Amino acid sequence: MTEFIPPGTRFFDLPSPFPMKRGGALHGARVAFETWGTLNAARDNAILIVTGLSPDAHAASNHGNPEPGWWEPMLGPGKPIDSDRWFVICVNSLGSCKGSTGPASLNPDTGALYRLDFPDLSVEDGADAAAHVVRGLGIAQLACMIGNSMGGMTALALLARHPGLARTHINISGAARALPFSIAIRSLQREAIRLDPDWNHGRYDDERYPESGMRMARKLGVITYRSALEWDGRFGRVRLESDRRDDEDPFGLEFEVESYLEGHARRFVRRFDPNCYLYLSRSMDWFDIGDYCTARSGDSEGNTRAGLASIRVDKALAIGVHTDILFPPQQQEEIADGLRASGADAQFLPLPSPQGHDAFLVDIGRFGPAVAAFLAGL
Amino acid sequence: MTEFIPPGTRFFDLPSPFPMKRGGALHGARVAFETWGTLNAARDNAILIVTGLSPDAHAASNHGNPEPGWWEPMLGPGKPIDSDRWFVICVNSLGSCKGSTGPASLNPDTGALYRLDFPDLSVEDGADAAAHVVRGLGIAQLACMIGNSMGGMTALALLARHPGLARTHINISGAARALPFSIAIRSLQREAIRLDPDWNHGRYDDERYPESGMRMARKLGVITYRSALEWDGRFGRVRLESDRRDDEDPFGLEFEVESYLEGHARRFVRRFDPNCYLYLSRSMDWFDIGDYCTARSGDSEGNTRAGLASIRVDKALAIGVHTDILFPPQQQEEIADGLRASGADAQFLPLPSPQGHDAFLVDIGRFGPAVAAFLAGL
């Protein structure tokens, strides 16, 4: 599979070897990133954004790439993350297929793609890689570390493993540990890919590609990224016009919501590498900030609290949405409570967005002011 | 595929032809059922139970079959549905593979299995078939009509199409119409089965059987039948012991919750016919009590209210659970409100069960007293 790298992407070479948390090391690995705004003379106006599973580093339009990014209304001059004031960095996750080294990259030891020879990937590896980028850009301390979804995990890992690298933190629809409902959903997504005969134990190509498995995985993702409440209002029981239906297929698409899922799946399937998907998905299951508490016990919630309490930031904001079933708002509340216990001025902000886990991407009307107010107070 | 018929099952022959709502007719079709208790001389102590997608008619142990049934703690002498007082009938849904005629049955016109030649199946066809059983047993009016999950739809269809056939109604985790989140989940389950090459457009057999597709469908079902809250307490992040893991498989089972899903899937896969699953699943998507309002408009909620208001029962109880994401409690509240608008003494009872949609099967501590109190008041 090819990688999917937006024009204007920049690259940072990681130290070689780059050791991986669960064992093994990468050689000649790199991290894709983009920036917005200007680093000031004091080098104290930098913000790092770490992302969910699928986005690239192109969070918004910039000089290198005028195309709109995945967080376009949130980031830019005069926007909630204001690039007139802040120097903003967004990194593509290590293990992704959008410029950073991952299972779809060439393995320099063999000259072939890594595929399943890529070492076990942890959220922590992505955090360490991002920390290298920050320091490599000459930044000793970030003004703020922002993480969305999986990036909320990456941000906590970075804060725990690199004390002092960020003064403040915004955690958006993130989690301090993976819980069984989310693990179950992700496990089923991975199973859909692995069951596709064309996955072929990771040895697919463009001709023979696990399209059905990726489509299933993406549809299940979209179901859990949005919410029943939003869909009731948006789709109800509306059916497709007869010219958009295949009457020969007795179980074919009939309702608008089925067509919506199909459209999402089609747009995703050939634009994300299946092996990268498997690795990033599994890394989330493994994540537990409780691994960073000093005296781990059988009390999982206690470990989580203790792990969070080991993090030192001045100020933090954890934002969640009541319709999010994948990273439910109790998890952001847990993050705010844990960081407060460590002495941070930490707030939990529940938002009444109907859009579920994806609300931070689309409900800028609610998320924008919340992020802007936090950053304005720094 | 063979059918799966518990010992002691009784059969009722439907009129032949038996017309189907969406067109076509069945010839020589039958409905499997079981009974508990004794019909009194006045023939006014009968209760009918209609089920969710997968159960057979063996709701509890009885003379014909001493094995425990799927609602064993709820039904029997001295139990919440007390067979010392009531004559209880449970029918296997038309279209199922557990004794009633369905896609896995022989088509008398061809001598071969129906498979995809079975006509379109509606929830209403199951309701009409159940009404024939009731009348065939010499019962002009049921004391109570009880429906769970899909059976909650079947019960409403029966009440709307057979006025006067029941004096009262208990709707448990049911719905007056399918909403897009549930349609999306079921659509994905069907897609998993249909994508399995061994489904072979419905022409599988025991040797070549869509096991992977059925396993995926069942796992997704179990995820949506239970709740994140329950699983947090039950599984947390507990991992399998190393002797239950396959270290050769880089994405194999690791967490207890994954093993739980696998176990559920294995127990289901060869015990339910895939084509029957597809037909019953699709029938739920199609169901909308709004079809029974006299002046259908573009206002879907209004149609639902008007459809429910066309039903005549003296008394009704709709029970829901706040952790149910598949048939959320707003849907049972909608049923109670609609039946009250038609003049029924109708109550909505939300229960704080952590077990989600499946709570009625396992949280007998809460559901038992609720059902018992309603029936005691008749």
Coordinates of N, CA, C and O in Angstrom, one line a residue, chain A residues 22 116 120 177-181 183-185 187-192 194-195 197 199 212-213 215-216 219-221 223-224 226-228 231-233 235-237 239 245 249-255 257-258 261-262 275 278-279 282 284-288 291 296 300 325 328, chain B residues 22 116 120 177-181 183-185 187-192 194-195 197 199 212-213 215-216 219-221 223-224 226-228 231-233 235-237 239 245 249-255 257-258 261-262 275 278-279 282 284-288 291 296 300 325 328:
Chain A
R22 N 7.1 -1.6 23.9 CA 6.9 -3.0 24.1 C 8.0 -3.9 23.5 O 7.8 -5.1 23.5
L116 N 3.3 -6.6 8.9 CA 3.2 -7.1 10.3 C 4.6 -7.3 11.0 O 4.6 -7.7 12.1
D120 N 5.3 -4.0 17.9 CA 4.1 -3.6 18.6 C 4.1 -2.1 18.8 O 5.2 -1.5 19.2
R177 N -7.7 5.5 30.1 CA -7.5 4.1 29.9 C -8.7 3.6 29.0 O -9.8 4.2 29.0
A178 N -8.4 2.5 28.3 CA -9.4 1.9 27.4 C -10.3 1.1 28.3 O -9.9 0.3 29.1
L179 N -11.7 1.2 28.1 CA -12.6 0.4 28.8 C -13.2 -0.6 27.9 O -13.1 -0.6 26.7
P180 N -13.9 -1.6 28.5 CA -14.2 -2.8 27.7 C -15.2 -2.6 26.6 O -15.1 -3.3 25.5
F181 N -16.1 -1.7 26.7 CA -17.0 -1.4 25.5 C -16.2 -1.0 24.3 O -16.4 -1.5 23.2
I183 N -13.0 -1.4 23.8 CA -12.1 -2.5 23.4 C -12.9 -3.5 22.5 O -12.4 -3.9 21.5
A184 N -14.1 -3.7 23.0 CA -15.0 -4.7 22.2 C -15.3 -4.2 20.8 O -15.2 -4.9 19.8
I185 N -15.6 -2.9 20.7 CA -15.9 -2.3 19.4 C -14.6 -2.4 18.5 O -14.7 -2.8 17.3
S187 N -12.0 -4.3 18.8 CA -11.7 -5.7 18.5 C -12.5 -6.2 17.4 O -12.0 -7.0 16.5
L188 N -13.8 -5.9 17.3 CA -14.7 -6.3 16.2 C -14.2 -5.6 14.9 O -14.3 -6.3 13.8
Q189 N -13.8 -4.4 15.0 CA -13.3 -3.7 13.7 C -12.1 -4.4 13.2 O -12.0 -4.7 12.0
R190 N -11.2 -4.8 14.1 CA -10.0 -5.5 13.6 C -10.4 -6.9 13.1 O -9.8 -7.3 12.1
E191 N -11.3 -7.5 13.7 CA -11.7 -8.8 13.3 C -12.3 -8.8 11.9 O -12.0 -9.6 11.0
A192 N -13.1 -7.7 11.6 CA -13.6 -7.5 10.3 C -12.6 -7.5 9.2 O -12.7 -8.0 8.1
R194 N -9.4 -8.6 9.6 CA -8.6 -9.8 9.5 C -9.3 -10.9 8.9 O -8.7 -11.9 8.3
L195 N -10.7 -10.9 9.0 CA -11.5 -12.0 8.4 C -11.5 -11.9 6.9 O -11.9 -12.8 6.2
P197 N -10.6 -12.2 3.4 CA -9.5 -13.1 2.8 C -8.4 -12.2 2.1 O -7.3 -12.6 2.1
W199 N -7.2 -9.5 3.2 CA -6.2 -9.0 4.1 C -4.9 -9.8 4.0 O -3.8 -9.3 4.1
S212 N -13.7 -5.1 1.8 CA -14.9 -5.4 2.6 C -14.7 -5.3 4.1 O -15.5 -4.7 4.8
G213 N -13.5 -5.8 4.5 CA -13.2 -5.7 5.9 C -13.0 -4.2 6.3 O -13.5 -3.8 7.4
R215 N -14.4 -1.7 5.0 CA -15.7 -1.0 4.9 C -16.5 -1.3 6.2 O -17.1 -0.4 6.8
M216 N -16.5 -2.6 6.6 CA -17.2 -3.0 7.8 C -16.6 -2.2 9.0 O -17.3 -1.7 9.9
K219 N -17.7 1.4 8.9 CA -19.1 1.6 9.3 C -19.3 1.5 10.8 O -20.0 2.3 11.4
L220 N -18.7 0.5 11.4 CA -18.8 0.3 12.8 C -18.3 1.5 13.5 O -18.8 2.0 14.5
G221 N -17.1 2.0 13.0 CA -16.5 3.3 13.6 C -17.5 4.4 13.5 O -17.8 5.0 14.5
I223 N -20.7 4.4 13.3 CA -21.8 4.2 14.2 C -21.5 4.6 15.6 O -22.3 5.2 16.3
T224 N -20.3 4.4 16.0 CA -19.9 4.7 17.4 C -19.3 6.1 17.5 O -19.1 6.6 18.6
R226 N -20.8 8.8 16.1 CA -21.9 9.7 16.1 C -22.9 9.3 17.2 O -22.5 8.5 18.1
S227 N -24.1 9.7 17.2 CA -25.1 9.3 18.2 C -26.4 9.1 17.7 O -26.9 9.6 16.7
A228 N -27.2 8.2 18.4 CA -28.5 7.9 18.1 C -29.4 9.1 18.0 O -30.2 9.3 17.2
W231 N -28.9 11.1 14.9 CA -29.4 10.4 13.7 C -30.9 10.4 13.7 O -31.5 10.4 12.6
D232 N -31.6 10.3 14.9 CA -33.0 10.4 14.9 C -33.5 11.7 14.2 O -34.4 11.7 13.4
G233 N -32.8 12.8 14.5 CA -33.2 14.1 13.9 C -32.8 14.2 12.4 O -33.4 14.8 11.6
F235 N -31.8 11.6 10.1 CA -32.3 10.6 9.2 C -33.7 10.1 9.4 O -34.4 9.7 8.5
G236 N -34.1 10.0 10.7 CA -35.4 9.4 11.0 C -35.5 8.0 10.3 O -34.6 7.2 10.3
R237 N -36.7 7.9 9.7 CA -36.9 6.6 8.9 C -37.0 6.9 7.4 O -37.6 6.2 6.6
R239 N -36.4 7.0 3.6 CA -35.9 5.9 2.7 C -35.2 6.6 1.5 O -35.5 7.7 1.1
R245 N -31.8 2.8 -5.3 CA -31.9 1.5 -4.7 C -31.7 0.4 -5.7 O -32.0 0.6 -6.9
D249 N -31.3 -6.7 -5.1 CA -30.6 -7.1 -3.9 C -31.6 -7.1 -2.7 O -32.0 -6.0 -2.2
P250 N -32.1 -8.3 -2.2 CA -33.1 -8.3 -1.2 C -32.7 -7.6 0.1 O -33.6 -7.3 0.9
F251 N -31.4 -7.5 0.4 CA -31.0 -6.9 1.6 C -30.2 -5.6 1.4 O -29.3 -5.3 2.2
G252 N -30.4 -5.0 0.2 CA -29.6 -3.8 -0.2 C -30.0 -2.6 0.6 O -30.9 -2.6 1.4
L253 N -29.3 -1.5 0.3 CA -29.5 -0.2 1.0 C -31.0 0.2 0.7 O -31.5 0.2 -0.4
E254 N -31.6 0.6 1.8 CA -33.0 1.1 1.7 C -33.2 2.4 2.5 O -33.9 3.3 2.0
F255 N -32.6 2.5 3.6 CA -32.8 3.7 4.5 C -31.6 4.7 4.2 O -30.5 4.3 4.0
V257 N -30.0 6.2 6.4 CA -28.8 6.0 7.3 C -27.9 4.9 6.8 O -26.7 5.0 7.0
E258 N -28.4 4.0 6.0 CA -27.6 2.9 5.5 C -26.7 3.5 4.3 O -25.5 3.2 4.2
L261 N -23.8 5.6 5.9 CA -22.7 4.7 6.3 C -21.9 4.3 5.1 O -20.7 4.2 5.1
E262 N -22.6 3.9 4.0 CA -21.9 3.4 2.8 C -21.0 4.5 2.3 O -19.9 4.2 1.9
N275 N -3.2 -2.3 7.7 CA -2.3 -2.7 8.8 C -2.1 -1.6 9.8 O -2.0 -1.8 11.0
L278 N -5.0 -1.5 12.1 CA -4.9 -2.5 13.1 C -3.9 -2.1 14.2 O -4.3 -2.3 15.4
Y279 N -2.8 -1.6 13.9 CA -1.8 -1.3 14.9 C -2.3 -0.1 15.8 O -2.1 -0.2 17.0
R282 N -5.2 -1.3 18.1 CA -4.7 -2.1 19.2 C -4.0 -1.2 20.3 O -4.1 -1.5 21.5
M284 N -4.6 1.6 21.3 CA -5.6 2.3 22.2 C -6.1 1.3 23.3 O -6.3 1.7 24.4
D285 N -6.3 0.1 22.9 CA -6.8 -0.9 23.9 C -5.8 -1.1 25.0 O -6.1 -1.2 26.2
W286 N -4.5 -1.0 24.6 CA -3.4 -1.2 25.6 C -3.3 -0.1 26.6 O -2.7 -0.2 27.6
F287 N -3.7 1.1 26.2 CA -3.4 2.3 27.0 C -4.1 2.3 28.3 O -5.3 2.2 28.4
D288 N -3.3 2.6 29.3 CA -3.8 2.8 30.7 C -2.8 3.7 31.5 O -1.7 3.2 31.8
D291 N -0.6 2.6 34.4 CA 0.8 2.1 34.3 C 1.8 3.0 34.9 O 2.9 2.6 35.2
R296 N 1.2 0.2 41.7 CA 0.1 -0.3 41.0 C -0.6 -1.4 41.9 O 0.1 -2.3 42.4
S300 N -8.2 -0.8 39.7 CA -8.0 -0.2 38.4 C -8.3 1.3 38.4 O -7.5 2.1 37.9
I325 N -20.5 7.5 23.1 CA -20.5 6.2 23.7 C -19.2 5.5 23.6 O -18.9 4.5 24.3
P328 N -16.9 7.9 26.7 CA -18.0 8.6 27.4 C -17.5 9.7 28.4 O -16.4 9.6 28.8
Chain B
R22 N -46.3 -7.9 2.8 CA -45.6 -7.2 1.7 C -45.8 -7.9 0.4 O -45.1 -7.6 -0.6
L116 N -33.7 -17.8 0.1 CA -34.1 -16.4 -0.3 C -35.4 -16.4 -1.1 O -35.9 -15.3 -1.5
D120 N -40.9 -11.6 1.5 CA -40.5 -10.6 2.4 C -41.3 -10.8 3.7 O -42.5 -11.1 3.7
R177 N -41.3 1.9 16.5 CA -40.8 2.0 15.2 C -39.3 1.9 15.3 O -38.7 2.2 16.3
A178 N -38.6 1.4 14.2 CA -37.2 1.3 14.2 C -36.6 2.7 14.0 O -37.0 3.4 13.1
L179 N -35.5 3.0 14.8 CA -34.9 4.3 14.6 C -33.5 4.1 14.0 O -33.0 2.9 13.9
P180 N -32.9 5.1 13.4 CA -31.7 4.9 12.5 C -30.5 4.2 13.2 O -29.8 3.5 12.5
F181 N -30.2 4.5 14.5 CA -29.1 3.8 15.1 C -29.3 2.3 15.1 O -28.4 1.6 14.7
I183 N -31.3 0.6 13.1 CA -31.3 0.2 11.7 C -29.8 0.0 11.2 O -29.4 -0.9 10.6
A184 N -29.0 1.0 11.6 CA -27.6 1.0 11.2 C -26.9 -0.3 11.8 O -26.1 -1.0 11.1
I185 N -27.1 -0.6 13.1 CA -26.5 -1.7 13.7 C -26.9 -3.0 12.9 O -26.1 -3.9 12.6
S187 N -28.2 -3.3 10.0 CA -27.7 -3.3 8.6 C -26.3 -3.9 8.5 O -25.9 -4.6 7.6
L188 N -25.5 -3.5 9.5 CA -24.1 -3.9 9.5 C -24.0 -5.4 9.9 O -23.2 -6.1 9.3
Q189 N -24.9 -5.9 10.8 CA -24.9 -7.3 11.1 C -25.3 -8.1 9.8 O -24.6 -9.1 9.5
R190 N -26.2 -7.6 9.1 CA -26.6 -8.3 7.8 C -25.5 -8.3 6.8 O -25.2 -9.3 6.1
E191 N -24.8 -7.1 6.8 CA -23.7 -7.0 5.8 C -22.6 -8.0 6.1 O -22.0 -8.6 5.2
A192 N -22.3 -8.2 7.4 CA -21.3 -9.1 7.8 C -21.6 -10.5 7.3 O -20.7 -11.3 6.8
R194 N -23.7 -11.3 4.8 CA -23.8 -11.3 3.3 C -22.4 -11.2 2.7 O -22.2 -11.7 1.6
L195 N -21.4 -10.6 3.4 CA -20.1 -10.5 2.8 C -19.3 -11.8 3.0 O -18.3 -12.0 2.3
P197 N -18.1 -15.1 2.1 CA -18.3 -15.8 0.8 C -19.1 -17.1 1.0 O -19.8 -17.6 0.1
W199 N -21.7 -17.5 2.7 CA -23.2 -17.2 2.7 C -23.7 -17.6 1.3 O -24.8 -18.2 1.2
S212 N -18.0 -17.0 9.8 CA -17.3 -15.8 10.2 C -18.3 -14.6 10.2 O -18.3 -13.8 11.1
G213 N -19.2 -14.6 9.2 CA -20.2 -13.6 9.1 C -21.2 -13.6 10.3 O -21.5 -12.6 10.9
R215 N -20.5 -15.0 13.2 CA -19.8 -14.6 14.4 C -19.7 -13.1 14.6 O -19.9 -12.6 15.7
M216 N -19.4 -12.4 13.5 CA -19.4 -11.0 13.5 C -20.7 -10.4 13.9 O -20.8 -9.5 14.8
K219 N -21.4 -11.0 17.6 CA -20.6 -10.2 18.5 C -21.1 -8.7 18.5 O -21.2 -8.1 19.6
L220 N -21.5 -8.2 17.3 CA -22.0 -6.8 17.3 C -23.4 -6.8 18.1 O -23.7 -5.8 18.8
G221 N -24.1 -7.9 17.9 CA -25.4 -8.0 18.7 C -25.1 -7.9 20.2 O -25.7 -7.1 20.9
I223 N -22.6 -6.8 21.8 CA -22.1 -5.4 22.2 C -23.3 -4.5 22.4 O -23.3 -3.7 23.4
T224 N -24.3 -4.6 21.5 CA -25.4 -3.6 21.7 C -26.5 -4.2 22.6 O -27.4 -3.4 23.0
R226 N -25.8 -5.4 25.6 CA -25.4 -5.2 27.0 C -25.1 -3.7 27.1 O -25.5 -2.9 26.3
S227 N -24.3 -3.4 28.1 CA -24.0 -1.9 28.3 C -22.5 -1.7 28.8 O -21.9 -2.6 29.4
A228 N -22.0 -0.6 28.4 CA -20.7 -0.2 28.8 C -20.5 -0.2 30.3 O -19.5 -0.7 30.9
W231 N -20.1 -3.7 31.7 CA -18.9 -4.3 31.3 C -17.7 -3.7 32.1 O -16.7 -4.3 32.4
D232 N -17.8 -2.4 32.4 CA -16.8 -1.7 33.2 C -16.6 -2.5 34.5 O -15.5 -2.8 35.0
G233 N -17.8 -2.8 35.2 CA -17.7 -3.5 36.4 C -17.3 -5.0 36.3 O -16.7 -5.5 37.1
F235 N -15.7 -6.6 33.5 CA -14.5 -7.0 32.9 C -13.3 -6.0 33.1 O -12.2 -6.4 33.2
G236 N -13.7 -4.7 33.3 CA -12.6 -3.8 33.4 C -11.6 -4.0 32.3 O -11.9 -4.1 31.1
R237 N -10.3 -4.0 32.7 CA -9.2 -4.2 31.8 C -8.5 -5.5 32.0 O -7.4 -5.7 31.7
R239 N -7.1 -9.1 31.7 CA -6.6 -9.8 30.5 C -6.7 -11.3 30.7 O -6.8 -11.8 31.9
R245 N -4.3 -17.5 25.6 CA -3.9 -16.6 24.5 C -3.1 -17.3 23.4 O -2.4 -18.3 23.7
D249 N -0.7 -15.0 17.2 CA -1.6 -14.2 16.5 C -1.5 -12.7 17.0 O -1.9 -12.5 18.2
P250 N -0.9 -11.8 16.2 CA -0.6 -10.5 16.8 C -1.8 -9.7 17.2 O -1.7 -8.7 17.9
F251 N -3.0 -10.1 16.6 CA -4.2 -9.3 17.0 C -5.2 -10.3 17.6 O -6.4 -10.0 17.5
G252 N -4.8 -11.3 18.2 CA -5.7 -12.3 18.8 C -6.3 -11.8 20.1 O -6.0 -10.7 20.6
L253 N -7.1 -12.7 20.7 CA -7.8 -12.3 22.0 C -6.8 -12.0 23.1 O -5.9 -12.8 23.3
E254 N -7.0 -10.9 23.8 CA -6.1 -10.6 24.9 C -6.9 -10.2 26.1 O -6.5 -10.5 27.2
F255 N -8.0 -9.5 25.9 CA -8.8 -9.0 27.1 C -10.0 -9.9 27.3 O -10.5 -10.5 26.4
V257 N -13.0 -9.2 27.9 CA -14.2 -8.9 27.1 C -14.2 -9.4 25.7 O -15.2 -9.8 25.2
E258 N -13.0 -9.6 25.1 CA -12.9 -10.2 23.8 C -13.2 -11.7 23.8 O -13.9 -12.2 23.0
L261 N -17.0 -12.1 24.2 CA -17.7 -12.0 22.9 C -17.5 -13.3 22.1 O -18.5 -13.8 21.4
E262 N -16.3 -13.8 22.1 CA -16.0 -15.0 21.3 C -16.8 -16.1 21.8 O -17.4 -16.9 20.9
N275 N -30.0 -17.2 7.0 CA -31.1 -16.6 6.2 C -32.2 -16.1 7.1 O -32.8 -15.0 6.9
L278 N -31.3 -12.9 8.7 CA -31.4 -11.8 7.8 C -32.9 -11.3 7.7 O -33.2 -10.1 7.7
Y279 N -33.8 -12.3 7.5 CA -35.2 -11.9 7.3 C -35.8 -11.3 8.6 O -36.5 -10.2 8.5
R282 N -34.3 -7.7 9.1 CA -34.8 -6.7 8.2 C -36.3 -6.3 8.6 O -36.7 -5.2 8.5
M284 N -37.5 -6.0 11.4 CA -37.5 -4.9 12.5 C -37.3 -3.6 11.9 O -37.9 -2.6 12.4
D285 N -36.4 -3.4 11.0 CA -36.1 -2.1 10.3 C -37.4 -1.6 9.7 O -37.7 -0.4 9.8
W286 N -38.2 -2.4 9.1 CA -39.4 -2.0 8.4 C -40.5 -1.6 9.4 O -41.4 -0.8 9.0
F287 N -40.5 -2.0 10.6 CA -41.6 -1.8 11.5 C -41.8 -0.4 11.9 O -40.9 0.3 12.4
D288 N -43.0 0.1 11.8 CA -43.4 1.5 12.2 C -44.9 1.5 12.5 O -45.7 1.4 11.5
D291 N -47.6 3.3 10.5 CA -48.3 2.8 9.3 C -49.8 2.6 9.6 O -50.6 2.5 8.7
R296 N -51.7 9.5 7.7 CA -50.2 9.6 7.8 C -49.7 10.9 7.1 O -50.1 11.3 6.1
S300 N -43.1 12.1 11.5 CA -42.9 10.7 11.9 C -43.3 10.4 13.3 O -44.0 9.5 13.6
I325 N -29.1 0.8 24.6 CA -28.8 1.7 23.4 C -29.5 1.2 22.2 O -29.6 2.0 21.2
P328 N -33.8 2.3 23.2 CA -33.6 3.1 24.3 C -34.9 3.5 25.0 O -36.0 3.4 24.4

